[in-house]
PDB file of C-alpha atoms in Angstrom:
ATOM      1  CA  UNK K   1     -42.878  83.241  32.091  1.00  0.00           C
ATOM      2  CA  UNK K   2     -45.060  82.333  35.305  1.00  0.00           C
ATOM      3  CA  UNK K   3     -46.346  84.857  37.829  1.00  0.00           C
ATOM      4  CA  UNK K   4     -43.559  83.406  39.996  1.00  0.00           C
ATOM      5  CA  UNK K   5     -40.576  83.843  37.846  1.00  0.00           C
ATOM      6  CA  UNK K   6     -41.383  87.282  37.410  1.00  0.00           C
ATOM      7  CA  UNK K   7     -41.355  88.653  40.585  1.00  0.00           C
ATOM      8  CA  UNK K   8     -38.656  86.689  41.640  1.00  0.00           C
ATOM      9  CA  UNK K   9     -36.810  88.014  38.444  1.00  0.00           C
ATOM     10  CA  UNK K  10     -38.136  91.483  39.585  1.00  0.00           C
ATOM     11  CA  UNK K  11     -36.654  90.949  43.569  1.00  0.00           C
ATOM     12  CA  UNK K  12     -33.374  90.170  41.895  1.00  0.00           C
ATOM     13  CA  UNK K  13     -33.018  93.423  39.887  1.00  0.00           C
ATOM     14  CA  UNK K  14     -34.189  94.970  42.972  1.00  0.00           C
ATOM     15  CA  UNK K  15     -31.952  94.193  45.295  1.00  0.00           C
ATOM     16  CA  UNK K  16     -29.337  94.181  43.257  1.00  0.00           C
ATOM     17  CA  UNK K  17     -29.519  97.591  42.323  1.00  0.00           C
ATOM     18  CA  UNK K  18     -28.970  98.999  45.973  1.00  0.00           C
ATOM     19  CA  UNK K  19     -25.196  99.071  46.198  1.00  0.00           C
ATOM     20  CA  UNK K  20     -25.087  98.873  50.179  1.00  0.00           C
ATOM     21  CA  UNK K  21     -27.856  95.657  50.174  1.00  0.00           C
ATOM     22  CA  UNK K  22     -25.345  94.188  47.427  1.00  0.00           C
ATOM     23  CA  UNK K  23     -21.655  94.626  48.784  1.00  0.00           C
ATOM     24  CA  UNK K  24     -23.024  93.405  51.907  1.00  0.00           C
ATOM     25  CA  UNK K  25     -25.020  90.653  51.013  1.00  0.00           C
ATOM     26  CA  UNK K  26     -22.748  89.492  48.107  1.00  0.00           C
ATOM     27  CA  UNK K  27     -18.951  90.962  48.632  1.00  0.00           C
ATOM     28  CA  UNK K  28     -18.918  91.228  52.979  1.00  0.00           C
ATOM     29  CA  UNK K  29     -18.733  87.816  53.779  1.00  0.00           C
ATOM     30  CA  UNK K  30     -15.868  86.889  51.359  1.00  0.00           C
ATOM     31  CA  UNK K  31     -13.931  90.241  52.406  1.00  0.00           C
ATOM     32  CA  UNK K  32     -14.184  88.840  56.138  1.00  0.00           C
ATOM     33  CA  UNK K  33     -12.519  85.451  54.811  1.00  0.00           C
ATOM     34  CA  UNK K  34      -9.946  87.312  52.979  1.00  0.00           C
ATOM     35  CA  UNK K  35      -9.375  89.255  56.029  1.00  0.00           C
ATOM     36  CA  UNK K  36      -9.315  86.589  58.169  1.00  0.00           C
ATOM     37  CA  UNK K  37      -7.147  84.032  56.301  1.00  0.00           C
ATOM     38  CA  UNK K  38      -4.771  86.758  56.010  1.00  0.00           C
ATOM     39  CA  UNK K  39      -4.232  86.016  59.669  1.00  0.00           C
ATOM     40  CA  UNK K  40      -1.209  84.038  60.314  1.00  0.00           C
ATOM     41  CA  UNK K  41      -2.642  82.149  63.299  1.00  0.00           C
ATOM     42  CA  UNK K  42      -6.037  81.679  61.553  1.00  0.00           C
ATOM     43  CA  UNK K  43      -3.625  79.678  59.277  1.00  0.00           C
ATOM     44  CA  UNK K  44      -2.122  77.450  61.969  1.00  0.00           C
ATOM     45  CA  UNK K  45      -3.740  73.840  63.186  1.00  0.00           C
ATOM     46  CA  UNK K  46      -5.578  74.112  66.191  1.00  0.00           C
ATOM     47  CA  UNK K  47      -5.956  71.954  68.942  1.00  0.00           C
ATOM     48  CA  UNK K  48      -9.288  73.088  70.023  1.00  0.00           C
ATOM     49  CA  UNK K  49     -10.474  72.631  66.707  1.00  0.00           C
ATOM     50  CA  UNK K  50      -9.387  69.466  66.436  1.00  0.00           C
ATOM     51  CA  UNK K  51      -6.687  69.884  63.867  1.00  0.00           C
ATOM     52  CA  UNK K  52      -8.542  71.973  61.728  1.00  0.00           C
ATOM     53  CA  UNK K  53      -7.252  75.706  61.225  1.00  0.00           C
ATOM     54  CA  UNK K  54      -9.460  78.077  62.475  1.00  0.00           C
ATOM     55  CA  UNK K  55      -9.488  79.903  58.907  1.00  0.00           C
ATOM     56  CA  UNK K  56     -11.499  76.561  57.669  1.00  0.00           C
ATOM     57  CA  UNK K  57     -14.261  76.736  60.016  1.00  0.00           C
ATOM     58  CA  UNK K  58     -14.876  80.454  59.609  1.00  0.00           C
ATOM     59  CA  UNK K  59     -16.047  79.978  55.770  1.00  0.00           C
ATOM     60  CA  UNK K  60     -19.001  77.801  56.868  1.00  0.00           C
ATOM     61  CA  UNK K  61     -19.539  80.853  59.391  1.00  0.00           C
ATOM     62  CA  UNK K  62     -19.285  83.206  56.611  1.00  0.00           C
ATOM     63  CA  UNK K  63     -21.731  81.442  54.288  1.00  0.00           C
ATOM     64  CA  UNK K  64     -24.316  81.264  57.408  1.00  0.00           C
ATOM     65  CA  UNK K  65     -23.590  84.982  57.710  1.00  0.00           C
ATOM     66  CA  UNK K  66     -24.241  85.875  54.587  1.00  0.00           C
ATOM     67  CA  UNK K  67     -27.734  83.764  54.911  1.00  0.00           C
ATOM     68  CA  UNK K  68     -28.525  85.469  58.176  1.00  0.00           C
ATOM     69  CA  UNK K  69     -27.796  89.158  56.086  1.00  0.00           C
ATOM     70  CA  UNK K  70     -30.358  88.495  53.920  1.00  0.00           C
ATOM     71  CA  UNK K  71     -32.792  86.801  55.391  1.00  0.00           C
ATOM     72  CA  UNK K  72     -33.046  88.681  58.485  1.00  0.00           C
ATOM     73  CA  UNK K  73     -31.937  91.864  57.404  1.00  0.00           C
ATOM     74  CA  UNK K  74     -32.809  92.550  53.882  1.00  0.00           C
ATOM     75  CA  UNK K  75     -35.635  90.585  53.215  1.00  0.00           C
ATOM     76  CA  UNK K  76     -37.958  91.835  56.171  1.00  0.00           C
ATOM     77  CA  UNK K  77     -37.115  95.725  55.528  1.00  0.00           C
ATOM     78  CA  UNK K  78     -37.706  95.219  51.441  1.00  0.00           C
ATOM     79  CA  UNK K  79     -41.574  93.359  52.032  1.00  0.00           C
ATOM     80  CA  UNK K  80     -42.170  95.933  55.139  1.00  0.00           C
ATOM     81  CA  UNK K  81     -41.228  99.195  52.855  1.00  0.00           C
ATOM     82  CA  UNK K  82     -43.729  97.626  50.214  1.00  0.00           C
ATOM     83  CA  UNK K  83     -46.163  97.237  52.636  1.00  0.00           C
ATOM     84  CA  UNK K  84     -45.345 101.157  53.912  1.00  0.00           C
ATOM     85  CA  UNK K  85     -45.620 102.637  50.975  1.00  0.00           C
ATOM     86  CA  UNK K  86     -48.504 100.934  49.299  1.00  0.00           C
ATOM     87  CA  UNK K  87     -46.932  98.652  46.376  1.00  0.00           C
ATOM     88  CA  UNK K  88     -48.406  95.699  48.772  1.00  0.00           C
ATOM     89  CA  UNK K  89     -51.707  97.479  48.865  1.00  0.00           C
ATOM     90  CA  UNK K  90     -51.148  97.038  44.746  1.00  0.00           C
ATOM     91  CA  UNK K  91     -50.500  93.998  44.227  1.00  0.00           C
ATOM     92  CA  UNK K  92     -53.379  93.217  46.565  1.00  0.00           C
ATOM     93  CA  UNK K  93     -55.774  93.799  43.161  1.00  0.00           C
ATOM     94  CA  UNK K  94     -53.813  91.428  41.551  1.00  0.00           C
ATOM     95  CA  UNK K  95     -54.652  87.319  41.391  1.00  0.00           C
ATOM     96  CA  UNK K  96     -50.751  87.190  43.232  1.00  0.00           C
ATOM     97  CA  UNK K  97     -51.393  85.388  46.686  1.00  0.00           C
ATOM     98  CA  UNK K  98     -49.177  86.228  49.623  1.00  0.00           C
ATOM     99  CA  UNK K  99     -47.576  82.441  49.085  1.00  0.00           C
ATOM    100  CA  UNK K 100     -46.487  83.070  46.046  1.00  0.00           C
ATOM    101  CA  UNK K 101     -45.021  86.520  46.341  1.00  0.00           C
ATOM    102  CA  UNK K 102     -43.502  85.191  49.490  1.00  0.00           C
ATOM    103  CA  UNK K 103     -42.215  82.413  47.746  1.00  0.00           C
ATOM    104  CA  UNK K 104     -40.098  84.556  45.250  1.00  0.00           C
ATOM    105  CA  UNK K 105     -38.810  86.447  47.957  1.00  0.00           C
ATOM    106  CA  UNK K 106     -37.129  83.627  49.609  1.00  0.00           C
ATOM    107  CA  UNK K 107     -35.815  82.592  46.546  1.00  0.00           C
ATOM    108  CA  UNK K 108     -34.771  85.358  44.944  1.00  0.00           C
ATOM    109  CA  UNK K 109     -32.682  85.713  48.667  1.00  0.00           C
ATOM    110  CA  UNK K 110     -31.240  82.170  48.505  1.00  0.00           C
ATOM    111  CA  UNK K 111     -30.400  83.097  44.899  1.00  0.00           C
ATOM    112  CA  UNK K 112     -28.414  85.762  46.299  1.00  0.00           C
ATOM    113  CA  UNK K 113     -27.403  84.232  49.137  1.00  0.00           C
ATOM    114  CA  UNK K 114     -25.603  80.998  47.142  1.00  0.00           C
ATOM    115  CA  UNK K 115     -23.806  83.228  44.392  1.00  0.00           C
ATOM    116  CA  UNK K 116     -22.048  85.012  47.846  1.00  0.00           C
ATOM    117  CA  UNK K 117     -21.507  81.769  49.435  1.00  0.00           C
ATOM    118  CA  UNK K 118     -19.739  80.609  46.122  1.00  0.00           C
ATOM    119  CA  UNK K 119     -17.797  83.725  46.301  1.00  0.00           C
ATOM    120  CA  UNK K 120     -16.804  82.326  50.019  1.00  0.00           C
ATOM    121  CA  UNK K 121     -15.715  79.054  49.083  1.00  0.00           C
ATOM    122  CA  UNK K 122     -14.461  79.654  45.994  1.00  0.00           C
ATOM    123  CA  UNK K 123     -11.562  82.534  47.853  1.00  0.00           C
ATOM    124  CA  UNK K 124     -10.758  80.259  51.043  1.00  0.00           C
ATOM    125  CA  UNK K 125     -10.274  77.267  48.787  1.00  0.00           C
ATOM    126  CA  UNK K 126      -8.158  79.018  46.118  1.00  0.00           C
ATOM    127  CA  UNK K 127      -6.029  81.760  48.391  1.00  0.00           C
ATOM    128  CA  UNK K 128      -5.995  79.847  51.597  1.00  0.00           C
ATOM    129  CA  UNK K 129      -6.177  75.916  50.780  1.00  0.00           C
ATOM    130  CA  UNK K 130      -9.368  75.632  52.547  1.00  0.00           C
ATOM    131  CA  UNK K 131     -10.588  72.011  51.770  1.00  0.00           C
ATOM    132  CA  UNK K 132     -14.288  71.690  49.982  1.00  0.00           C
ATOM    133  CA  UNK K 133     -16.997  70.027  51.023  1.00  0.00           C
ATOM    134  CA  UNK K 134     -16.063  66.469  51.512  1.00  0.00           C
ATOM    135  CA  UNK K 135     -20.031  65.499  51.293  1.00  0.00           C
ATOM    136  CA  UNK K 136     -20.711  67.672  48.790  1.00  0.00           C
ATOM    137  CA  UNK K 137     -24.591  66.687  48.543  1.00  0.00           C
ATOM    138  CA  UNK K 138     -24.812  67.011  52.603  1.00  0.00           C
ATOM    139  CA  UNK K 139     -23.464  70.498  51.930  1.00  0.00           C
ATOM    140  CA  UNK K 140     -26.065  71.339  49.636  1.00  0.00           C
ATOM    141  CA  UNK K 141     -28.950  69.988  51.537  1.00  0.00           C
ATOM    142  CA  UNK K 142     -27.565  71.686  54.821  1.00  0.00           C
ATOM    143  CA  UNK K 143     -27.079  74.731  52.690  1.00  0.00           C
ATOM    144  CA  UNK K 144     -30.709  74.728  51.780  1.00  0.00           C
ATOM    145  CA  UNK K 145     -31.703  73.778  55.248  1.00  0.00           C
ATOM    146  CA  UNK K 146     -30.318  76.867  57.116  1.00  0.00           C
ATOM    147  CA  UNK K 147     -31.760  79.130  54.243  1.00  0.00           C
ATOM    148  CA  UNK K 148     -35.121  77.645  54.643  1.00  0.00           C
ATOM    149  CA  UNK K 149     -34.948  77.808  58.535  1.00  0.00           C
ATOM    150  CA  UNK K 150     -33.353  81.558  58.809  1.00  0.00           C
ATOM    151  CA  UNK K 151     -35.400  82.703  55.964  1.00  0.00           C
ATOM    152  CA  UNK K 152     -38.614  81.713  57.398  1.00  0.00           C
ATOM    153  CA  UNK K 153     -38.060  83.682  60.222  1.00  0.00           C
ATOM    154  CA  UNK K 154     -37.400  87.258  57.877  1.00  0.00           C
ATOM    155  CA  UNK K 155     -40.593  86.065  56.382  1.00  0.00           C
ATOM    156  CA  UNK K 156     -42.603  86.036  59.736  1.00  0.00           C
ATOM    157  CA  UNK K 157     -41.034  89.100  60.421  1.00  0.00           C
ATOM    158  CA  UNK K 158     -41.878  90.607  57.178  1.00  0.00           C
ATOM    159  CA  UNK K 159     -45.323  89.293  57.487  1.00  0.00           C
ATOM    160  CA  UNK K 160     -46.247  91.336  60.568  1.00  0.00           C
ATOM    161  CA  UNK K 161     -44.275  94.697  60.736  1.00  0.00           C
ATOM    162  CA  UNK K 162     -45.709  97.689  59.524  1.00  0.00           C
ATOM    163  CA  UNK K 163     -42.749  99.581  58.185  1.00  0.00           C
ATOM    164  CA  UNK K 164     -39.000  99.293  56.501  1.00  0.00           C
ATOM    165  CA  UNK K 165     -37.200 100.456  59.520  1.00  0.00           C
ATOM    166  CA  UNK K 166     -39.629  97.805  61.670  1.00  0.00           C
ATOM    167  CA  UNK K 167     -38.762  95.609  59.955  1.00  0.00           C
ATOM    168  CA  UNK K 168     -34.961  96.238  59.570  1.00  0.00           C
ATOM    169  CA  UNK K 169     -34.703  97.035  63.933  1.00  0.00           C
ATOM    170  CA  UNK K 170     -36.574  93.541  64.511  1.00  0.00           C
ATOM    171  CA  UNK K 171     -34.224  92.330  62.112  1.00  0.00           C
ATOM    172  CA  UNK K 172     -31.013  93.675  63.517  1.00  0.00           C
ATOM    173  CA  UNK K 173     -32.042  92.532  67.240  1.00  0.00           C
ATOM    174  CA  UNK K 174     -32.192  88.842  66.058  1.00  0.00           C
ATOM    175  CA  UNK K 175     -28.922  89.627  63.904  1.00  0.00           C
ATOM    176  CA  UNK K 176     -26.081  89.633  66.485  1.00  0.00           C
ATOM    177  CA  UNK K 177     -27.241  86.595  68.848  1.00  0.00           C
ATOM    178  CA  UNK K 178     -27.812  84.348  66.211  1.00  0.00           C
ATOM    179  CA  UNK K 179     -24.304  85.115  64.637  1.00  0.00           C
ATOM    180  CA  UNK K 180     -23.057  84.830  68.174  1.00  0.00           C
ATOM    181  CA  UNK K 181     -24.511  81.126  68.323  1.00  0.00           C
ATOM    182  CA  UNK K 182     -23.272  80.192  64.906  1.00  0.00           C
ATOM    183  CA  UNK K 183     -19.869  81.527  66.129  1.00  0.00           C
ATOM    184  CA  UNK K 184     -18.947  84.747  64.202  1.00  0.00           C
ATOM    185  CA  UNK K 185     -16.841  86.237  67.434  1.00  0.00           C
ATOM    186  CA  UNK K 186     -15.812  82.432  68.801  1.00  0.00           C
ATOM    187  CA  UNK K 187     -16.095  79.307  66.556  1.00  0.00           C
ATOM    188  CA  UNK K 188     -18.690  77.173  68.156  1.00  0.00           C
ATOM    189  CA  UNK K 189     -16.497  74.316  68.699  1.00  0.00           C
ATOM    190  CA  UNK K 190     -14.301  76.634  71.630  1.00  0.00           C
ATOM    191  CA  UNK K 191     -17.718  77.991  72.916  1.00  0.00           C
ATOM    192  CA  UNK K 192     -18.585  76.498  76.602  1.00  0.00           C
ATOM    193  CA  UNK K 193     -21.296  73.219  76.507  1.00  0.00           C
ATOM    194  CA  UNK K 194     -24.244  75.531  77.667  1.00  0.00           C
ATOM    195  CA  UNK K 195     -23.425  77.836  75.005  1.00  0.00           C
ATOM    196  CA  UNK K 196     -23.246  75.262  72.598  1.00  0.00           C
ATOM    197  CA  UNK K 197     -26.396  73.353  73.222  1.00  0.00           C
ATOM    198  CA  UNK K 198     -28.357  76.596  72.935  1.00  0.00           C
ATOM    199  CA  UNK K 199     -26.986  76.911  69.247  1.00  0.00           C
ATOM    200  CA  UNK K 200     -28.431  73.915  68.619  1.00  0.00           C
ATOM    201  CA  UNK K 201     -31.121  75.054  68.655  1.00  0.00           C
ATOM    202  CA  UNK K 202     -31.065  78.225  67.185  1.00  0.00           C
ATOM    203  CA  UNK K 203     -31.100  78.205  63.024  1.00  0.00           C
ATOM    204  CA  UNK K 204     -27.740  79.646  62.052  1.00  0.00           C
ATOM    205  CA  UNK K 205     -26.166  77.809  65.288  1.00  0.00           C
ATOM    206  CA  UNK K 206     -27.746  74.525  63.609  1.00  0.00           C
ATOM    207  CA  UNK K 207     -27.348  75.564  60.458  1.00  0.00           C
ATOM    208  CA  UNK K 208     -23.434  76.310  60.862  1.00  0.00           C
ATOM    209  CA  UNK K 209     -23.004  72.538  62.230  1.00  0.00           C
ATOM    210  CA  UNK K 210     -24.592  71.098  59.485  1.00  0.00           C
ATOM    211  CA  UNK K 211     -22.390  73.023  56.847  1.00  0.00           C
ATOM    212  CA  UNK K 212     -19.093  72.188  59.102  1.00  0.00           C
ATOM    213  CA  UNK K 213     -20.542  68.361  59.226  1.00  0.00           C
ATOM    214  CA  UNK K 214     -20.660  68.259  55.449  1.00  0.00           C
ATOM    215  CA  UNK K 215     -17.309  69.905  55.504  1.00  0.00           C
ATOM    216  CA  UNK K 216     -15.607  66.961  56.977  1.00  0.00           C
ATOM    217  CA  UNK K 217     -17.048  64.373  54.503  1.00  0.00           C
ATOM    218  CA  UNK K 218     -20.335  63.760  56.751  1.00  0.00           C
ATOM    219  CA  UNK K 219     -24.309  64.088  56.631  1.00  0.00           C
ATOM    220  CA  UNK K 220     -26.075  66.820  58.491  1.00  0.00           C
ATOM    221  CA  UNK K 221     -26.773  65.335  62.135  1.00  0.00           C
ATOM    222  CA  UNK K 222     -30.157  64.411  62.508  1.00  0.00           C
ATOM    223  CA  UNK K 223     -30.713  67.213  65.203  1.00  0.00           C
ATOM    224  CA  UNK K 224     -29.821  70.483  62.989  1.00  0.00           C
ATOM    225  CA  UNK K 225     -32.215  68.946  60.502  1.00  0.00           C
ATOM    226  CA  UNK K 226     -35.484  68.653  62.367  1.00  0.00           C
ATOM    227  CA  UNK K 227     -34.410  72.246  64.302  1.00  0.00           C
ATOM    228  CA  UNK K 228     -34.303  73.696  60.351  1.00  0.00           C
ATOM    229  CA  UNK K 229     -37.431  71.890  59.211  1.00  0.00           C
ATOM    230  CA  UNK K 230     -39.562  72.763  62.521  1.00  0.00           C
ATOM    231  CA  UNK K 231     -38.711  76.080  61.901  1.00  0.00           C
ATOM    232  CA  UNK K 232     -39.207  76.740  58.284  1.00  0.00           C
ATOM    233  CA  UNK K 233     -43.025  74.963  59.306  1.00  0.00           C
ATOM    234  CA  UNK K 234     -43.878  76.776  61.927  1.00  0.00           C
ATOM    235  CA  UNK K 235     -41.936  80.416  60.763  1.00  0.00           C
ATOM    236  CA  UNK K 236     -43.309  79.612  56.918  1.00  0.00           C
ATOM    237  CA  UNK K 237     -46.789  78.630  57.697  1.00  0.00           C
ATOM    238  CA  UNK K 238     -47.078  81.360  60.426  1.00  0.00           C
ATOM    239  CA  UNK K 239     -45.968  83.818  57.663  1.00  0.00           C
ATOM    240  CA  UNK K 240     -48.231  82.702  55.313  1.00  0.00           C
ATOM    241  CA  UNK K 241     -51.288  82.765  57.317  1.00  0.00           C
ATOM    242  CA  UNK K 242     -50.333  86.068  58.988  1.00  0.00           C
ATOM    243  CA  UNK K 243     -49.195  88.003  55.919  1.00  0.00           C
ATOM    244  CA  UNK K 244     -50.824  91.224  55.532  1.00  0.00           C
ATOM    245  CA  UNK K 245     -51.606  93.501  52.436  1.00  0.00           C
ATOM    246  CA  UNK K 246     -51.829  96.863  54.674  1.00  0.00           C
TER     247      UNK K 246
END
């Protein structure tokens, strides 16, 4: 087994083994769809939505919450706390470069991250009748898109502060806006045009348009793509240059 696999096998365990980092991270975002679709209303065609019930938008808005839990929340606060209390300092004596333990952080996350959007689609399409992806390879490539963009960021984050709960406040204060742009508390599509355009360019508010895109049997629009890309280039590369041992 490669350097790589193991610590991204290692990151699994990990995380898995804090109960709060997994119901959240794995169990929240389905609960909120099976709270949600339990809605009546939710249930109903809506205009403003364009036909669509409100029920089926919110599971792309779960699956980009559950990517924004991890990668903004989780990952920065694990990498900072094993920077605080020395493990970093470790590893440091090792041949491991900061790429590649990076590397199996972010996929040991999107790891995570997919088994918990599974969980999402899997209860809206089988106790609410919420469609699946009609562009089922869009969805995936939008799916890897926001993870790559949102994770990038948790990276840079991870990269620079100094200790868990650093890393887990500068986490939390990126948290609630981007949700807000990706349309946890109002889907997107009954958000005013300013509101809107700002998403755009934000990575779960891109993110969230390419999943609903996909949902309706389309690609990801060329404008959530390059907003993903530019940021897992300039977030990655900045992490990766800027990561420090101590």
């Amino acid at each position: 087994m490669t350097v790589f696999a193991k610590i991204t096998r290692t990151e699994l365990k990990l995380q898995l083994r804090e109960p709060v980092t997994a119901f959240f991270t794995l169990l929240f975002p389905t609960i909120l769809v099976g709270i949600l679709g339990s809605i009546p209303d939710f249930r109903e065609p809506s205009p403003e939505l364009g036909g669509a019930r409100t029920i089926d938008v919110y599971v792309g808005i779960a699956i980009a919450l559950s990517l924004a839990m991890v990668g903004l929340q989780v990952m920065p606060a694990v990498l900072a706390t094993y920077r605080e209390k020395g493990v970093l300092r470790r590893i440091a004596t090792t041949p491991v470069r900061p790429l590649t333990l990076l590397a199996a952080q972010m996929t040991a996350s999107v790891l995570i991250a997919l088994v918990s959007s599974a969980l999402c689609i899997a209860v809206g399409y089988f106790a609410f009748d919420v469609p699946l992806a009609g562009n089922l390879a869009g969805f995936a490539l939008a799916f890897l898109l926001c993870a790559a963009g949102v994770f990038s960021i948790g990276l840079l984050i991870a990269a620079l502060v100094p200790t868990g709960k650093a890393g887990n406040a500068v986490g939390t204060l990126l948290f609630f806006p981007s949700m807000f742009f990706a349309g946890l508390w109002t889907p997107r599509e009954m958000m005013p045009d300013w509101a809107q355009q700002v998403g755009d360019y934000t990575p779960l508010g891109a993110g969230e348009r390419a999943l609903n895109e996909t949902m309706t049997g389309h690609w990801p629009n060329w404008l959530s793509a390059v907003v993903l890309i530019g940021y897992l280039i300039i977030f990655g590369l900045g992490a990766a240059r800027l990561f420090r041992w101590n």
